[in-house]
Amino acid sequence: LRTVIQKGLLAGELPVVTTDPNQLQEQARKAMPKAGFDYILGGAGEAATMDANRLAFRQWKIIPRVLKPTTPRDLSVTLFGQKYDVPILMAPIGVQSLFHQDKEIGVAQACAELRVPFTLSTVSQSTFEEVAAAAPGSPKWFQLYWPSDEELTASLLKRAKDNGYTALVVTLDTWTLAWRPTDLDTANVPFLVGVGDANGFSDPVFRRKFAEMSDGGTPEDNLVQAAMYWIGNTFPGVSRSWEDLKILKKHWDGPIILKGILSVEDAILAAEHGMDGIVVSNHGGRQIDGAIGTLDVLPEIVDAVGSKLTVMMDSGIRTGADILKALALGAKAVFVGRPVVYGLGINGKEGAEAVLAGLLADLDLTMGFTGVQNIGELNQSILRKIQHAG
Ligand code: FNR
């Protein structure tokens, strides 16, 4: 905040990326190539789930306190025995070269500047190794789209581990692509296939298996065929079973977090199967139209399993107040998706960093106005649910 005010009010230098959460999407629409922007914006069906996510946040109101000491403020949290300076993480977002040439490397560096853990998507356009080299020593997690092939799964997990990714986020709501009109109407899906994938194409197991099935061809020689083979492996088209989780436990000895949980029953099953955490998420409304808003289901999931595993959430976080509400309702941390890649699309690494810095400054201020000094003090007593609010 201080930087924005010093540069703007005092020196007449306005921010490149808007500080207004209601303007960010429109600024990105104007700044970005249409295919990239449409891919970020896209929700499933009529985007009712995206609306539900926002409405859920709007219905909770903060009750501020005054005349309480609120400095210094500490935004740190502990997840899986590891202390992190801030309670937000970068959500795994694939194919970032569609948005800006700085792609995942740029976003990882932006995250590193602010000590925000970066989650690398399986379908990224920068490899495990490139991201690790670009942001050494910064906190990094890996998100798995779970290949049908166990050997390939093991190879990806090994590379993640070898390169310093400390936690595994397994996305379970995207075993196949959803009905997303923005992609289908603009032929964005074939475009994506044509782009190919960095982690897959650089993987030794993937390369060997692709050579076997294509009579010695390399992914680079047969881009479309290799992309189809990779996508066929990473989005196997059928959901796995709870029993299969032991395959992942066999190949990963760090924390395992299931992403895409919306039901209390599934949260309980995750705990029963020895998972370390869950992300209450509807994939930013991109998978199922008409799904429940994540904040609407978060409190009951926290009630059911909050003492057994680490509950985190995402989908629809746009402001510091949103982060505060999710944490007060029991999330241990939140992931932020679209706002950061809109920032990336507008102004590369700096744009992503501006969005993240803005969110953290906004959260810090909102904590101060709410009368809390650290994240551990947040609980539901600072909130009231107003059902009729818009
Ligand atoms: C995603 N998301 C996602 N999730 C995941 O597990 N792996 C991935 O590769 C991607 N890719 C991806 C691309 C784009 C363009 C978007 C917008 C989202 C989902 C993401 O991790 C997260 O769940 C949502 O983005 C959170 O919702 P908000 O913050 O975008 O509303």
CSV table of C-alpha atoms and ligand atoms in Angstrom, one decimal:
chain,number,residue,atom,x,y,z
A,1,LEU,CA,0.0,0.0,0.0
A,2,ARG,CA,2.8,2.4,1.0
A,3,THR,CA,4.5,1.8,-2.4
A,4,VAL,CA,1.3,2.4,-4.3
A,5,ILE,CA,0.6,5.6,-2.4
A,6,GLN,CA,4.1,6.9,-2.6
A,7,LYS,CA,4.4,6.3,-6.3
A,8,GLY,CA,0.9,7.5,-7.1
A,9,LEU,CA,-0.3,10.2,-4.9
A,10,LEU,CA,3.2,11.6,-4.1
A,11,ALA,CA,5.0,11.1,-7.4
A,12,GLY,CA,2.2,10.9,-9.9
A,13,GLU,CA,3.2,7.5,-11.1
A,14,LEU,CA,0.1,5.4,-11.4
A,15,PRO,CA,0.1,1.5,-11.1
A,16,VAL,CA,0.3,-0.3,-14.4
A,17,VAL,CA,-2.1,-3.0,-13.2
A,18,THR,CA,-5.3,-1.6,-11.7
A,19,THR,CA,-5.8,-1.9,-8.0
A,20,ASP,CA,-9.6,-2.2,-8.5
A,21,PRO,CA,-10.7,-5.9,-8.3
A,22,ASN,CA,-13.7,-5.0,-10.4
A,23,GLN,CA,-11.6,-3.6,-13.2
A,24,LEU,CA,-8.9,-6.3,-13.4
A,25,GLN,CA,-10.7,-8.6,-15.8
A,26,GLU,CA,-11.6,-5.8,-18.2
A,27,GLN,CA,-8.0,-4.5,-18.2
A,28,ALA,CA,-6.8,-8.0,-19.0
A,29,ARG,CA,-9.4,-8.4,-21.8
A,30,LYS,CA,-8.0,-5.2,-23.4
A,31,ALA,CA,-4.3,-6.1,-22.9
A,32,MET,CA,-4.2,-9.8,-23.7
A,33,PRO,CA,-4.4,-11.9,-26.9
A,34,LYS,CA,-8.1,-13.1,-27.1
A,35,ALA,CA,-7.3,-16.8,-27.0
A,36,GLY,CA,-5.3,-16.5,-23.7
A,37,PHE,CA,-7.9,-14.2,-22.1
A,38,ASP,CA,-10.8,-16.4,-23.1
A,39,TYR,CA,-9.1,-19.4,-21.7
A,40,ILE,CA,-8.6,-17.8,-18.3
A,41,LEU,CA,-12.1,-16.3,-18.2
A,42,GLY,CA,-13.8,-19.6,-19.2
A,43,GLY,CA,-16.2,-21.3,-16.8
A,44,ALA,CA,-18.3,-24.4,-17.2
A,45,GLY,CA,-21.7,-23.9,-18.8
A,46,GLU,CA,-23.4,-20.6,-18.1
A,47,ALA,CA,-20.8,-19.8,-15.4
A,48,ALA,CA,-23.3,-20.2,-12.5
A,49,THR,CA,-20.6,-21.7,-10.3
A,50,MET,CA,-18.4,-18.6,-10.8
A,51,ASP,CA,-21.4,-16.5,-9.6
A,52,ALA,CA,-22.0,-18.8,-6.7
A,53,ASN,CA,-18.4,-18.4,-5.6
A,54,ARG,CA,-18.6,-14.6,-5.5
A,55,LEU,CA,-22.1,-14.6,-3.9
A,56,ALA,CA,-20.9,-16.9,-1.1
A,57,PHE,CA,-18.2,-14.3,-0.2
A,58,ARG,CA,-20.6,-11.4,-0.4
A,59,GLN,CA,-23.0,-13.0,2.0
A,60,TRP,CA,-20.5,-13.0,4.9
A,61,LYS,CA,-20.0,-9.6,6.4
A,62,ILE,CA,-17.1,-8.5,8.6
A,63,ILE,CA,-17.7,-7.0,12.0
A,64,PRO,CA,-14.7,-4.6,12.6
A,65,ARG,CA,-13.3,-3.7,16.0
A,66,VAL,CA,-11.7,-0.4,17.1
A,67,LEU,CA,-9.2,0.7,19.8
A,68,LYS,CA,-7.4,-2.6,19.7
A,69,PRO,CA,-3.6,-2.9,19.2
A,70,THR,CA,-3.2,-4.3,15.7
A,71,THR,CA,0.5,-3.7,15.0
A,72,PRO,CA,2.8,-5.3,14.2
A,73,ARG,CA,0.8,-7.7,12.1
A,74,ASP,CA,1.9,-11.2,11.3
A,75,LEU,CA,0.5,-12.9,8.3
A,76,SER,CA,2.4,-16.2,8.7
A,77,VAL,CA,0.8,-19.7,8.8
A,78,THR,CA,2.2,-23.2,9.4
A,79,LEU,CA,1.2,-25.9,6.9
A,80,PHE,CA,2.4,-29.4,7.2
A,81,GLY,CA,5.0,-28.4,9.8
A,82,GLN,CA,6.5,-25.7,7.6
A,83,LYS,CA,6.2,-22.0,8.3
A,84,TYR,CA,5.1,-19.8,5.4
A,85,ASP,CA,5.2,-15.9,5.6
A,86,VAL,CA,1.8,-15.5,4.1
A,87,PRO,CA,-1.5,-17.4,4.1
A,88,ILE,CA,-2.0,-17.4,0.3
A,89,LEU,CA,-0.6,-19.7,-2.4
A,90,MET,CA,-0.4,-19.4,-6.1
A,91,ALA,CA,-3.0,-21.8,-7.5
A,92,PRO,CA,-1.8,-24.3,-10.1
A,93,ILE,CA,-2.6,-22.8,-13.5
A,94,GLY,CA,-1.5,-24.6,-16.7
A,95,VAL,CA,-0.3,-23.4,-20.1
A,96,GLN,CA,0.8,-19.9,-19.0
A,97,SER,CA,2.7,-19.2,-22.2
A,98,LEU,CA,-0.8,-18.5,-23.6
A,99,PHE,CA,-1.0,-15.5,-21.4
A,100,HIS,CA,2.5,-14.0,-21.5
A,101,GLN,CA,6.0,-15.0,-22.5
A,102,ASP,CA,7.1,-14.7,-18.9
A,103,LYS,CA,4.9,-17.7,-18.2
A,104,GLU,CA,5.3,-19.9,-15.1
A,105,ILE,CA,8.9,-18.8,-14.6
A,106,GLY,CA,7.8,-15.2,-14.3
A,107,VAL,CA,4.9,-16.0,-11.9
A,108,ALA,CA,7.2,-18.2,-9.8
A,109,GLN,CA,9.7,-15.3,-9.5
A,110,ALA,CA,6.9,-12.9,-8.6
A,111,CYS,CA,5.8,-15.4,-5.9
A,112,ALA,CA,9.4,-15.7,-4.7
A,113,GLU,CA,9.7,-11.9,-4.2
A,114,LEU,CA,6.7,-12.0,-1.9
A,115,ARG,CA,7.3,-15.4,-0.3
A,116,VAL,CA,4.1,-16.7,-1.7
A,117,PRO,CA,4.4,-20.5,-2.3
A,118,PHE,CA,4.2,-21.3,-6.0
A,119,THR,CA,2.2,-24.3,-7.2
A,120,LEU,CA,3.5,-25.7,-10.5
A,121,SER,CA,0.8,-27.3,-12.7
A,122,THR,CA,1.4,-30.7,-14.4
A,123,VAL,CA,0.5,-29.0,-17.7
A,124,SER,CA,2.8,-26.1,-17.4
A,125,GLN,CA,4.9,-24.5,-20.1
A,126,SER,CA,8.0,-24.3,-17.9
A,127,THR,CA,9.5,-27.5,-16.6
A,128,PHE,CA,10.1,-28.4,-12.9
A,129,GLU,CA,13.8,-27.7,-13.5
A,130,GLU,CA,13.3,-24.3,-15.2
A,131,VAL,CA,11.1,-23.0,-12.4
A,132,ALA,CA,13.4,-24.3,-9.7
A,133,ALA,CA,16.4,-22.6,-11.3
A,134,ALA,CA,14.5,-19.4,-11.8
A,135,ALA,CA,13.2,-19.1,-8.2
A,136,PRO,CA,15.8,-21.0,-6.1
A,137,GLY,CA,15.1,-21.3,-2.4
A,138,SER,CA,11.5,-20.2,-2.7
A,139,PRO,CA,8.6,-22.3,-1.5
A,140,LYS,CA,7.3,-24.6,-4.2
A,141,TRP,CA,4.5,-27.2,-4.4
A,142,PHE,CA,3.6,-29.5,-7.3
A,143,GLN,CA,0.1,-30.1,-8.7
A,144,LEU,CA,-0.5,-33.5,-10.3
A,145,TYR,CA,-2.9,-34.3,-13.0
A,146,TRP,CA,-2.7,-38.0,-12.3
A,147,PRO,CA,-1.5,-39.9,-15.3
A,148,SER,CA,-3.1,-43.3,-16.0
A,149,ASP,CA,0.5,-44.7,-16.4
A,150,GLU,CA,2.1,-45.4,-13.0
A,151,GLU,CA,5.7,-45.3,-14.3
A,152,LEU,CA,5.0,-41.8,-15.7
A,153,THR,CA,3.4,-40.7,-12.5
A,154,ALA,CA,6.4,-41.9,-10.5
A,155,SER,CA,8.8,-40.1,-12.9
A,156,LEU,CA,6.9,-36.8,-12.5
A,157,LEU,CA,6.9,-37.1,-8.7
A,158,LYS,CA,10.6,-37.9,-8.6
A,159,ARG,CA,11.4,-34.8,-10.7
A,160,ALA,CA,9.2,-32.7,-8.4
A,161,LYS,CA,10.9,-34.0,-5.3
A,162,ASP,CA,14.4,-33.7,-6.8
A,163,ASN,CA,13.8,-30.1,-7.6
A,164,GLY,CA,12.6,-29.0,-4.2
A,165,TYR,CA,8.8,-29.1,-4.6
A,166,THR,CA,7.7,-30.0,-1.0
A,167,ALA,CA,4.0,-30.8,-1.2
A,168,LEU,CA,1.9,-32.7,-3.7
A,169,VAL,CA,-1.5,-31.3,-4.7
A,170,VAL,CA,-3.6,-33.9,-6.6
A,171,THR,CA,-6.4,-32.4,-8.6
A,172,LEU,CA,-9.3,-34.8,-8.7
A,173,ASP,CA,-12.1,-32.8,-10.3
A,174,THR,CA,-10.5,-32.7,-13.8
A,175,TRP,CA,-10.1,-36.2,-15.0
A,176,THR,CA,-11.6,-35.0,-18.2
A,177,LEU,CA,-12.2,-31.5,-19.6
A,178,ALA,CA,-15.6,-29.9,-18.9
A,179,TRP,CA,-18.2,-28.3,-21.1
A,180,ARG,CA,-16.6,-24.9,-21.4
A,181,PRO,CA,-18.3,-22.8,-24.0
A,182,THR,CA,-15.6,-20.2,-24.3
A,183,ASP,CA,-13.1,-22.8,-25.3
A,184,LEU,CA,-15.4,-24.8,-27.5
A,185,ASP,CA,-16.7,-21.8,-29.3
A,186,THR,CA,-13.3,-20.3,-30.0
A,187,ALA,CA,-11.5,-23.6,-30.8
A,188,ASN,CA,-9.2,-23.0,-27.8
A,189,VAL,CA,-9.0,-26.7,-27.0
A,190,PRO,CA,-7.2,-27.7,-30.2
A,191,PHE,CA,-5.1,-24.6,-29.8
A,192,LEU,CA,-4.0,-25.9,-26.4
A,193,VAL,CA,-3.3,-29.3,-27.8
A,194,GLY,CA,-1.0,-27.8,-30.4
A,195,VAL,CA,1.0,-25.9,-27.8
A,196,GLY,CA,2.4,-29.1,-26.3
A,197,ASP,CA,3.6,-29.4,-22.8
A,198,ALA,CA,6.9,-28.7,-21.1
A,199,ASN,CA,6.9,-31.2,-18.2
A,200,GLY,CA,5.6,-34.0,-20.3
A,201,PHE,CA,7.8,-33.5,-23.3
A,202,SER,CA,10.9,-33.3,-21.2
A,203,ASP,CA,10.1,-36.3,-19.1
A,204,PRO,CA,12.4,-39.3,-19.8
A,205,VAL,CA,9.6,-41.9,-19.2
A,206,PHE,CA,7.2,-40.0,-21.4
A,207,ARG,CA,9.8,-39.7,-24.2
A,208,ARG,CA,10.6,-43.4,-24.1
A,209,LYS,CA,7.0,-44.4,-24.2
A,210,PHE,CA,6.2,-41.9,-26.9
A,211,ALA,CA,9.1,-43.2,-29.0
A,212,GLU,CA,7.9,-46.8,-28.5
A,213,MET,CA,4.4,-45.9,-29.7
A,214,SER,CA,5.5,-43.7,-32.6
A,215,ASP,CA,8.3,-45.8,-34.0
A,216,GLY,CA,11.2,-43.8,-32.6
A,217,GLY,CA,9.6,-40.3,-33.0
A,218,THR,CA,10.4,-37.5,-30.6
A,219,PRO,CA,7.6,-35.2,-29.2
A,220,GLU,CA,9.3,-32.3,-31.0
A,221,ASP,CA,9.0,-34.1,-34.4
A,222,ASN,CA,5.3,-35.0,-33.8
A,223,LEU,CA,3.9,-32.1,-31.8
A,224,VAL,CA,0.2,-32.8,-32.2
A,225,GLN,CA,0.5,-36.5,-31.7
A,226,ALA,CA,2.7,-36.1,-28.6
A,227,ALA,CA,0.3,-33.5,-27.2
A,228,MET,CA,-2.6,-35.9,-27.7
A,229,TYR,CA,-0.7,-38.7,-26.1
A,230,TRP,CA,0.3,-36.5,-23.1
A,231,ILE,CA,-3.3,-35.2,-22.7
A,232,GLY,CA,-4.6,-38.7,-23.0
A,233,ASN,CA,-2.3,-39.7,-20.1
A,234,THR,CA,-2.9,-36.7,-17.9
A,235,PHE,CA,-6.6,-36.5,-18.3
A,236,PRO,CA,-7.4,-40.2,-18.5
A,237,GLY,CA,-11.1,-39.7,-19.0
A,238,VAL,CA,-12.2,-41.8,-16.0
A,239,SER,CA,-12.1,-41.0,-12.4
A,240,ARG,CA,-9.8,-43.0,-10.1
A,241,SER,CA,-10.9,-44.7,-6.9
A,242,TRP,CA,-10.0,-44.0,-3.3
A,243,GLU,CA,-8.0,-47.2,-3.1
A,244,ASP,CA,-5.7,-45.9,-5.9
A,245,LEU,CA,-4.4,-43.3,-3.5
A,246,LYS,CA,-1.9,-45.8,-2.2
A,247,ILE,CA,-0.1,-45.6,-5.6
A,248,LEU,CA,0.6,-42.0,-4.8
A,249,LYS,CA,1.7,-42.8,-1.2
A,250,LYS,CA,4.1,-45.3,-2.7
A,251,HIS,CA,5.8,-42.7,-4.8
A,252,TRP,CA,5.6,-39.6,-2.7
A,253,ASP,CA,6.8,-39.3,0.9
A,254,GLY,CA,5.8,-35.7,1.6
A,255,PRO,CA,2.3,-34.2,2.3
A,256,ILE,CA,-0.4,-35.2,-0.1
A,257,ILE,CA,-3.3,-32.8,-0.6
A,258,LEU,CA,-6.5,-33.6,-2.6
A,259,LYS,CA,-7.8,-30.6,-4.6
A,260,GLY,CA,-11.4,-30.4,-5.8
A,261,ILE,CA,-13.3,-31.5,-2.7
A,262,LEU,CA,-16.8,-30.1,-2.2
A,263,SER,CA,-18.6,-32.7,-0.2
A,264,VAL,CA,-18.3,-33.5,3.5
A,265,GLU,CA,-18.4,-37.2,2.7
A,266,ASP,CA,-15.4,-36.9,0.4
A,267,ALA,CA,-13.5,-34.9,3.0
A,268,ILE,CA,-14.0,-37.6,5.5
A,269,LEU,CA,-12.9,-40.3,3.0
A,270,ALA,CA,-9.7,-38.2,2.4
A,271,ALA,CA,-9.0,-38.2,6.1
A,272,GLU,CA,-9.8,-42.0,6.3
A,273,HIS,CA,-7.3,-42.7,3.5
A,274,GLY,CA,-4.5,-40.9,5.3
A,275,MET,CA,-4.4,-37.7,3.2
A,276,ASP,CA,-2.6,-34.7,4.8
A,277,GLY,CA,-4.8,-32.0,3.4
A,278,ILE,CA,-7.6,-31.0,1.0
A,279,VAL,CA,-8.4,-28.0,-1.1
A,280,VAL,CA,-12.1,-27.1,-1.0
A,281,SER,CA,-12.4,-26.1,-4.6
A,282,ASN,CA,-14.6,-26.1,-7.7
A,283,HIS,CA,-11.7,-25.3,-10.0
A,284,GLY,CA,-12.8,-21.7,-10.2
A,285,GLY,CA,-16.2,-22.8,-11.6
A,286,ARG,CA,-14.5,-24.4,-14.6
A,287,GLN,CA,-15.6,-28.0,-14.3
A,288,ILE,CA,-19.3,-28.2,-13.2
A,289,ASP,CA,-21.9,-25.6,-13.9
A,290,GLY,CA,-24.3,-25.1,-11.0
A,291,ALA,CA,-21.9,-26.3,-8.3
A,292,ILE,CA,-22.0,-25.0,-4.8
A,293,GLY,CA,-19.8,-22.0,-3.9
A,294,THR,CA,-16.7,-23.1,-2.1
A,295,LEU,CA,-17.3,-20.7,0.9
A,296,ASP,CA,-20.8,-22.1,1.3
A,297,VAL,CA,-19.5,-25.6,2.0
A,298,LEU,CA,-16.2,-24.7,3.7
A,299,PRO,CA,-17.5,-24.4,7.3
A,300,GLU,CA,-19.2,-27.8,7.4
A,301,ILE,CA,-16.1,-29.4,5.9
A,302,VAL,CA,-13.9,-27.7,8.5
A,303,ASP,CA,-16.3,-29.0,11.2
A,304,ALA,CA,-16.1,-32.5,9.9
A,305,VAL,CA,-12.4,-32.9,9.3
A,306,GLY,CA,-10.6,-29.8,10.4
A,307,SER,CA,-9.0,-31.6,13.3
A,308,LYS,CA,-7.8,-34.5,11.2
A,309,LEU,CA,-6.3,-32.8,8.1
A,310,THR,CA,-5.3,-29.4,6.8
A,311,VAL,CA,-8.3,-27.7,5.0
A,312,MET,CA,-7.5,-25.1,2.4
A,313,MET,CA,-9.7,-23.5,-0.2
A,314,ASP,CA,-9.9,-21.6,-3.5
A,315,SER,CA,-12.3,-20.4,-6.2
A,316,GLY,CA,-13.5,-16.8,-6.2
A,317,ILE,CA,-10.9,-15.1,-4.0
A,318,ARG,CA,-10.6,-11.5,-5.3
A,319,THR,CA,-9.8,-9.2,-2.3
A,320,GLY,CA,-8.1,-9.1,1.1
A,321,ALA,CA,-11.6,-9.3,2.7
A,322,ASP,CA,-12.2,-12.6,0.8
A,323,ILE,CA,-9.0,-14.1,2.1
A,324,LEU,CA,-9.9,-13.0,5.7
A,325,LYS,CA,-13.4,-14.5,5.4
A,326,ALA,CA,-12.0,-17.8,4.2
A,327,LEU,CA,-9.4,-18.0,7.0
A,328,ALA,CA,-12.0,-16.9,9.6
A,329,LEU,CA,-14.3,-19.8,8.4
A,330,GLY,CA,-11.5,-22.3,9.0
A,331,ALA,CA,-9.3,-22.5,5.9
A,332,LYS,CA,-5.6,-22.7,6.9
A,333,ALA,CA,-4.6,-21.0,3.6
A,334,VAL,CA,-6.2,-20.0,0.3
A,335,PHE,CA,-5.1,-20.4,-3.3
A,336,VAL,CA,-5.5,-17.5,-5.8
A,337,GLY,CA,-6.0,-18.2,-9.5
A,338,ARG,CA,-7.3,-15.9,-12.1
A,339,PRO,CA,-6.3,-12.5,-10.7
A,340,VAL,CA,-2.6,-13.4,-10.8
A,341,VAL,CA,-2.7,-14.6,-14.4
A,342,TYR,CA,-4.7,-11.6,-15.4
A,343,GLY,CA,-1.8,-9.5,-13.9
A,344,LEU,CA,0.6,-11.7,-15.8
A,345,GLY,CA,-1.3,-11.1,-19.1
A,346,ILE,CA,-1.3,-7.4,-18.5
A,347,ASN,CA,2.3,-6.8,-17.5
A,348,GLY,CA,4.2,-10.1,-17.2
A,349,LYS,CA,6.1,-11.0,-14.1
A,350,GLU,CA,5.7,-7.4,-12.7
A,351,GLY,CA,1.9,-7.6,-13.3
A,352,ALA,CA,1.6,-10.9,-11.4
A,353,GLU,CA,3.6,-9.5,-8.6
A,354,ALA,CA,1.5,-6.3,-8.4
A,355,VAL,CA,-1.7,-8.4,-8.1
A,356,LEU,CA,-0.2,-10.6,-5.3
A,357,ALA,CA,1.3,-7.6,-3.5
A,358,GLY,CA,-2.0,-5.8,-3.7
A,359,LEU,CA,-3.9,-8.8,-2.3
A,360,LEU,CA,-1.4,-9.1,0.6
A,361,ALA,CA,-1.6,-5.3,1.4
A,362,ASP,CA,-5.3,-5.4,1.3
A,363,LEU,CA,-5.4,-8.4,3.6
A,364,ASP,CA,-3.0,-6.8,6.0
A,365,LEU,CA,-5.1,-3.6,6.2
A,366,THR,CA,-8.4,-5.6,6.5
A,367,MET,CA,-6.8,-7.5,9.4
A,368,GLY,CA,-5.9,-4.3,11.1
A,369,PHE,CA,-9.4,-2.8,10.7
A,370,THR,CA,-10.9,-6.0,12.0
A,371,GLY,CA,-8.7,-5.8,15.1
A,372,VAL,CA,-6.5,-8.8,14.7
A,373,GLN,CA,-2.7,-9.0,14.7
A,374,ASN,CA,-2.2,-12.6,13.5
A,375,ILE,CA,-3.9,-15.2,11.4
A,376,GLY,CA,-4.4,-17.5,14.3
A,377,GLU,CA,-6.8,-15.0,16.0
A,378,LEU,CA,-9.3,-15.2,13.1
A,379,ASN,CA,-12.5,-17.1,13.7
A,380,GLN,CA,-16.1,-17.0,12.9
A,381,SER,CA,-16.9,-14.4,15.6
A,382,ILE,CA,-15.7,-11.6,13.3
A,383,LEU,CA,-18.3,-12.6,10.7
A,384,ARG,CA,-22.1,-12.5,10.3
A,385,LYS,CA,-23.9,-14.2,7.4
A,386,ILE,CA,-26.6,-12.0,5.9
A,387,GLN,CA,-28.6,-14.2,3.6
A,388,HIS,CA,-30.4,-11.6,1.6
A,389,ALA,CA,-27.3,-9.6,0.7
A,390,GLY,CA,-26.3,-9.2,-3.0
B,1,FNR,C1,-6.9,-23.4,-13.6
B,1,FNR,N1,-6.9,-24.3,-12.6
B,1,FNR,C2,-6.1,-25.4,-12.6
B,1,FNR,N2,-6.1,-26.3,-11.5
B,1,FNR,C3,-5.2,-27.3,-11.5
B,1,FNR,O1,-5.2,-28.1,-10.6
B,1,FNR,N3,-4.3,-27.5,-12.6
B,1,FNR,C4,-4.3,-26.7,-13.6
B,1,FNR,O2,-3.4,-26.9,-14.5
B,1,FNR,C5,-5.2,-25.6,-13.7
B,1,FNR,N4,-5.2,-24.8,-14.7
B,1,FNR,C6,-6.0,-23.6,-14.7
B,1,FNR,C7,-6.0,-22.7,-15.7
B,1,FNR,C8,-6.7,-21.6,-15.7
B,1,FNR,C9,-6.6,-20.6,-16.8
B,1,FNR,C10,-7.6,-21.3,-14.6
B,1,FNR,C11,-8.3,-20.0,-14.4
B,1,FNR,C12,-7.6,-22.2,-13.5
B,1,FNR,C13,-7.8,-24.1,-11.4
B,1,FNR,C14,-7.0,-23.3,-10.3
B,1,FNR,O3,-6.0,-24.0,-9.8
B,1,FNR,C15,-7.9,-22.8,-9.2
B,1,FNR,O4,-8.6,-23.9,-8.7
B,1,FNR,C16,-8.9,-21.7,-9.7
B,1,FNR,O5,-8.3,-20.8,-10.6
B,1,FNR,C17,-9.4,-20.9,-8.4
B,1,FNR,O6,-10.4,-20.1,-8.8
B,1,FNR,P1,-10.1,-18.5,-9.1
B,1,FNR,O7,-9.2,-18.0,-8.0
B,1,FNR,O8,-9.6,-18.5,-10.5
B,1,FNR,O9,-11.5,-18.0,-9.0
